[in-house]
mmCIF file of C-alpha atoms in Angstrom:
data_model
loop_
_atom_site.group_PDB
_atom_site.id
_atom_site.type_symbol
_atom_site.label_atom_id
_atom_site.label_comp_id
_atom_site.label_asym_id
_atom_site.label_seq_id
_atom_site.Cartn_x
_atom_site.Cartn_y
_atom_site.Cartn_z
ATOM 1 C CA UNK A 1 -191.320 76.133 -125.987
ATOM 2 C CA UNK A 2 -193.268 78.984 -123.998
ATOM 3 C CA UNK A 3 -196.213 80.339 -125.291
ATOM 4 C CA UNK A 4 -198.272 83.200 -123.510
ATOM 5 C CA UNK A 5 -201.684 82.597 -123.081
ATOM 6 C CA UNK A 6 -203.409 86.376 -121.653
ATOM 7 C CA UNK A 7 -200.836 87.279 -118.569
ATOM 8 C CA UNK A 8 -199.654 83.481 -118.312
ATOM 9 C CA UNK A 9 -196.822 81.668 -119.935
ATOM 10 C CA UNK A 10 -197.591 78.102 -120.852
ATOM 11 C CA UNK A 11 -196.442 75.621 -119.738
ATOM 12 C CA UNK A 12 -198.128 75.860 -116.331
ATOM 13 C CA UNK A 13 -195.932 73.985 -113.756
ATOM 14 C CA UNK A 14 -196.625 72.101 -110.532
ATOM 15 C CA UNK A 15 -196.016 75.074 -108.482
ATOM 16 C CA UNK A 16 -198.331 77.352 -110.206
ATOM 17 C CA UNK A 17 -200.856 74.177 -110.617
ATOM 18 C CA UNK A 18 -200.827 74.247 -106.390
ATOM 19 C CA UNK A 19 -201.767 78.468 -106.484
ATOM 20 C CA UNK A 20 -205.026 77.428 -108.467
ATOM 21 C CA UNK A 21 -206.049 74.012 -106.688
ATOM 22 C CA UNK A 22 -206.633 73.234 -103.014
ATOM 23 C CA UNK A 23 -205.015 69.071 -103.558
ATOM 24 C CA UNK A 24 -201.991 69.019 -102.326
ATOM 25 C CA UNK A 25 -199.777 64.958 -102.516
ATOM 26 C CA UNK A 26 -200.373 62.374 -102.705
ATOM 27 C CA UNK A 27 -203.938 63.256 -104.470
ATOM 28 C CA UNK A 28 -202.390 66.409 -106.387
ATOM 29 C CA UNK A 29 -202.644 64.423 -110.030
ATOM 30 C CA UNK A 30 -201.834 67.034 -112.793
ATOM 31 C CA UNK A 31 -198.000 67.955 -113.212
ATOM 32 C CA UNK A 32 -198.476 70.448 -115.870
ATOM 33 C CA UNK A 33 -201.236 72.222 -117.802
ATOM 34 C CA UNK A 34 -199.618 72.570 -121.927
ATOM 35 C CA UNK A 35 -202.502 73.871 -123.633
ATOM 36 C CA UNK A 36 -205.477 76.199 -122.771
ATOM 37 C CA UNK A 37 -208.220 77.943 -125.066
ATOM 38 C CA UNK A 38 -210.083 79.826 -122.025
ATOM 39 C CA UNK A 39 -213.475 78.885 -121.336
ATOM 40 C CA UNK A 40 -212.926 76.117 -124.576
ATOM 41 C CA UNK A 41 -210.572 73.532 -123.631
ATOM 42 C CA UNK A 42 -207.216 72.589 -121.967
ATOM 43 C CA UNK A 43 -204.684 69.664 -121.976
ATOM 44 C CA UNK A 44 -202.460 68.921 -118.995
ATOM 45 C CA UNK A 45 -199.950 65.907 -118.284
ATOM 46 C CA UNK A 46 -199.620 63.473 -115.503
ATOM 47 C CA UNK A 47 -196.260 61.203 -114.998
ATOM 48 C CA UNK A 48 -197.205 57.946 -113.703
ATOM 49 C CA UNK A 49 -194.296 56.769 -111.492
ATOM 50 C CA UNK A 50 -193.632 53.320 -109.550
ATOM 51 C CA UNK A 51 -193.205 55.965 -106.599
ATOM 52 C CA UNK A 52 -197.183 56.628 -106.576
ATOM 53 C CA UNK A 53 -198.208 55.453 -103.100
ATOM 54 C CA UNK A 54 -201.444 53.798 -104.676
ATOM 55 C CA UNK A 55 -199.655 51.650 -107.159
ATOM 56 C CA UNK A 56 -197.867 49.771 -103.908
ATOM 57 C CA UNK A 57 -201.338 48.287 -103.212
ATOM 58 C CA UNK A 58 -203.371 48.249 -106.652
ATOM 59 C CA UNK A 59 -201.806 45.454 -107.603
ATOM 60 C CA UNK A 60 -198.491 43.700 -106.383
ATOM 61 C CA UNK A 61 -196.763 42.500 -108.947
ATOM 62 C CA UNK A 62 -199.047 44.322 -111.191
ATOM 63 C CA UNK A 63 -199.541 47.503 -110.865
ATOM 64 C CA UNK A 64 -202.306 49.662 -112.273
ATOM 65 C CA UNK A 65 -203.515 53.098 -111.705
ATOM 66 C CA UNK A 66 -206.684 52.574 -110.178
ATOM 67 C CA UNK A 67 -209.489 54.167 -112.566
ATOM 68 C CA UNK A 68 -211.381 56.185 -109.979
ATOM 69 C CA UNK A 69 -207.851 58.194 -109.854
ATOM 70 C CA UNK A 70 -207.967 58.731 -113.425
ATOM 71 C CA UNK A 71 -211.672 60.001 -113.112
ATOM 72 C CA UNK A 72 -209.564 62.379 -110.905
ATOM 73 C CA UNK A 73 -206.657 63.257 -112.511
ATOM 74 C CA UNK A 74 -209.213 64.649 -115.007
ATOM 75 C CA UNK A 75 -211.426 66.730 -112.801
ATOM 76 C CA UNK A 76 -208.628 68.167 -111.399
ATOM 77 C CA UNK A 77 -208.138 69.404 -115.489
ATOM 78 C CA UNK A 78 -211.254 70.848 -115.525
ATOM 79 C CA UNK A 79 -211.015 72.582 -112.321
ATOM 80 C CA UNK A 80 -207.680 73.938 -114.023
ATOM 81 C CA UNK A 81 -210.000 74.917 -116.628
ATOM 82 C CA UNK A 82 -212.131 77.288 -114.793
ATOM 83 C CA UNK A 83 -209.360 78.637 -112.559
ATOM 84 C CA UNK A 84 -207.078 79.612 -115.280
ATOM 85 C CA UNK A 85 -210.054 81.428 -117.755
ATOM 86 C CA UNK A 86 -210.939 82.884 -114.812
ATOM 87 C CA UNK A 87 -207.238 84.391 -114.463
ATOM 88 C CA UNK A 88 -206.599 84.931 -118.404
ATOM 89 C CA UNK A 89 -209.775 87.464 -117.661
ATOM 90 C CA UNK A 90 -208.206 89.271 -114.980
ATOM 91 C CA UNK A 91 -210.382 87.523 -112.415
ATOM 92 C CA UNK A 92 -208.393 86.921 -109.202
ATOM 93 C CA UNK A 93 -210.931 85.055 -107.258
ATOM 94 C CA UNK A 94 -210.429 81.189 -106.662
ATOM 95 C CA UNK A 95 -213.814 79.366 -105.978
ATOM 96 C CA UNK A 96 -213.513 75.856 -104.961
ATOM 97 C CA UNK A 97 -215.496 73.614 -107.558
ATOM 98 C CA UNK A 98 -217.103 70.209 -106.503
ATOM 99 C CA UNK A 99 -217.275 66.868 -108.365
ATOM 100 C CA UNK A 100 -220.918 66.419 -108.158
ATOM 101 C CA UNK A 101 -221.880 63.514 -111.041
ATOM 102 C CA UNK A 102 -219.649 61.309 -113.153
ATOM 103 C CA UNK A 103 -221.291 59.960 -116.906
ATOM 104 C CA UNK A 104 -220.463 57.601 -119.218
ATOM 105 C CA UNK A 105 -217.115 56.432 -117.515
ATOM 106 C CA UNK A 106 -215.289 54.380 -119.659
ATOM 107 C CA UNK A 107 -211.511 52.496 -119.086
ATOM 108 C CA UNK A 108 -209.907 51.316 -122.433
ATOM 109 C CA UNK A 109 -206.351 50.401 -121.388
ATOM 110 C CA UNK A 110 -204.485 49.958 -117.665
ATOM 111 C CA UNK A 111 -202.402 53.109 -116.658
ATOM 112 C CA UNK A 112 -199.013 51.529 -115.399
ATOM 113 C CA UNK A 113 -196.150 52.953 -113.995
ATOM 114 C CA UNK A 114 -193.643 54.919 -116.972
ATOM 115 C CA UNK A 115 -197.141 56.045 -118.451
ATOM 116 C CA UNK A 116 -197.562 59.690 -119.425
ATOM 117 C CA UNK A 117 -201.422 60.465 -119.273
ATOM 118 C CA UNK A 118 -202.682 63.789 -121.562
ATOM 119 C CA UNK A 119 -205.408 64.848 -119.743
ATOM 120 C CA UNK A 120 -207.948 66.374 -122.364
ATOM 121 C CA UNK A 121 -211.102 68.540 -121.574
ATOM 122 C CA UNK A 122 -213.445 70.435 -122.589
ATOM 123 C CA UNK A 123 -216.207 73.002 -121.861
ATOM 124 C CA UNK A 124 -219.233 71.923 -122.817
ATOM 125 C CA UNK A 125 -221.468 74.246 -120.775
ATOM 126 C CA UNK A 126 -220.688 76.699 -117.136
ATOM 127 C CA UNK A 127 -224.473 78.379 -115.949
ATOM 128 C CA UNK A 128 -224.438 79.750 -112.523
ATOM 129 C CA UNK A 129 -221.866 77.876 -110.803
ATOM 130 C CA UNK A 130 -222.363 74.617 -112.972
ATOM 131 C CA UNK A 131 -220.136 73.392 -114.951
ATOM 132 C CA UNK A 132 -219.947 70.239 -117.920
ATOM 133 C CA UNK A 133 -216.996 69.014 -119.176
ATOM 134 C CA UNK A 134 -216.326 66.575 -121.122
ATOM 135 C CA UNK A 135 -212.768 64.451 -120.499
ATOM 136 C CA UNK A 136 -210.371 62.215 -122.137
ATOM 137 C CA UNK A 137 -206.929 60.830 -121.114
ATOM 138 C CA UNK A 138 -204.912 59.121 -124.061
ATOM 139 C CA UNK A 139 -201.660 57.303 -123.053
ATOM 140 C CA UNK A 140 -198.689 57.218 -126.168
ATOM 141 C CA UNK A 141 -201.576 58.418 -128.428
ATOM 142 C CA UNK A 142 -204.241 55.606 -127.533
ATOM 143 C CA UNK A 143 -207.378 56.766 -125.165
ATOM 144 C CA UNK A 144 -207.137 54.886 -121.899
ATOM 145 C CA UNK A 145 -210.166 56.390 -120.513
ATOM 146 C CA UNK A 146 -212.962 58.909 -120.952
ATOM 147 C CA UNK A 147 -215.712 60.247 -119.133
ATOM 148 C CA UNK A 148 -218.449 63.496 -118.678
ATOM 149 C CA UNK A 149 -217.645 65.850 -115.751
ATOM 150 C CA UNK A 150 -220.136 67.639 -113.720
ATOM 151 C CA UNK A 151 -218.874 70.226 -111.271
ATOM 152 C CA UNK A 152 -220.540 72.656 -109.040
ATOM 153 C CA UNK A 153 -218.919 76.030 -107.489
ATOM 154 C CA UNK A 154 -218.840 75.962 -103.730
ATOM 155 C CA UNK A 155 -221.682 77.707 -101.977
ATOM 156 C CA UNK A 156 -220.569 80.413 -99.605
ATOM 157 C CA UNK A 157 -223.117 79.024 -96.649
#
């Protein structure tokens, strides 16, 4: 089901995902934003497939999403975040936000391939450029990991 959200139509594909964020595969990890309050909160997905490059390596025989991706998978959700309140408000602009401190990390479950991963965040704070989220990714309705997000806006030196 579409819903329109400002000038956008949910949900957000992979396409539209690459006009907001520079990553670009194998590190693009959000296939499709579902949900979005601006400036609140959004949700996005990520399909874990055996054809991920990282799960050849991490482990064989076993593999598991490495964590660090994960961490990721959801600041590339908040970036989404700020890009698309940003458009909802008419604001065309497209500053590239930093991951600049990770809190509270936590990994409840393994990712593994067949997993789909709902990428949850939220606002807590954005002053001058900073921005704190706060993140959760629950697999088949169990959180698999969590985390706080700091990001910083680019500077233009």
């Amino acid at each position: 089901m579409n819903e329109k959200v400002g000038a956008m139509t949910l949900p957000i594909n992979v396409e539209q995902i690459q006009q907001l964020l520079p990553h670009r595969y194998p590190f693009l990890l959000v296939d499709r934003v579902i949900e979005i309050v601006p400036d609140v909160s959004v949700v996005a997905i990520k399909n874990a497939t055996i054809n991920e490059p990282f799960f050849q390596g991490h482990f064989p025989g076993h593999p598991v999403m490495p964590g660090v991706l994960i961490v990721e998978a959801m600041a590339q959700t908040a970036g989404l975040l700020t890009q698309l309140s940003r458009r909802i408000k008419g604001d065309t602009g497209n500053p590239l936000f930093y991951l600049v401190k990770v809190d509270n990390a936590r990994f409840n479950a393994p990712v593994v391939p067949g997993d789909q991963l709902r990428l949850e965040v939220s606002q807590k704070r954005l002053v001058r450029g900073m921005g704190l989220f706060i993140a959760r990714t629950v697999v088949d309705d169990k959180e698999v990991a969590s985390c706080e997000l700091m990001c910083a806006a680019r500077s233009e030196k």
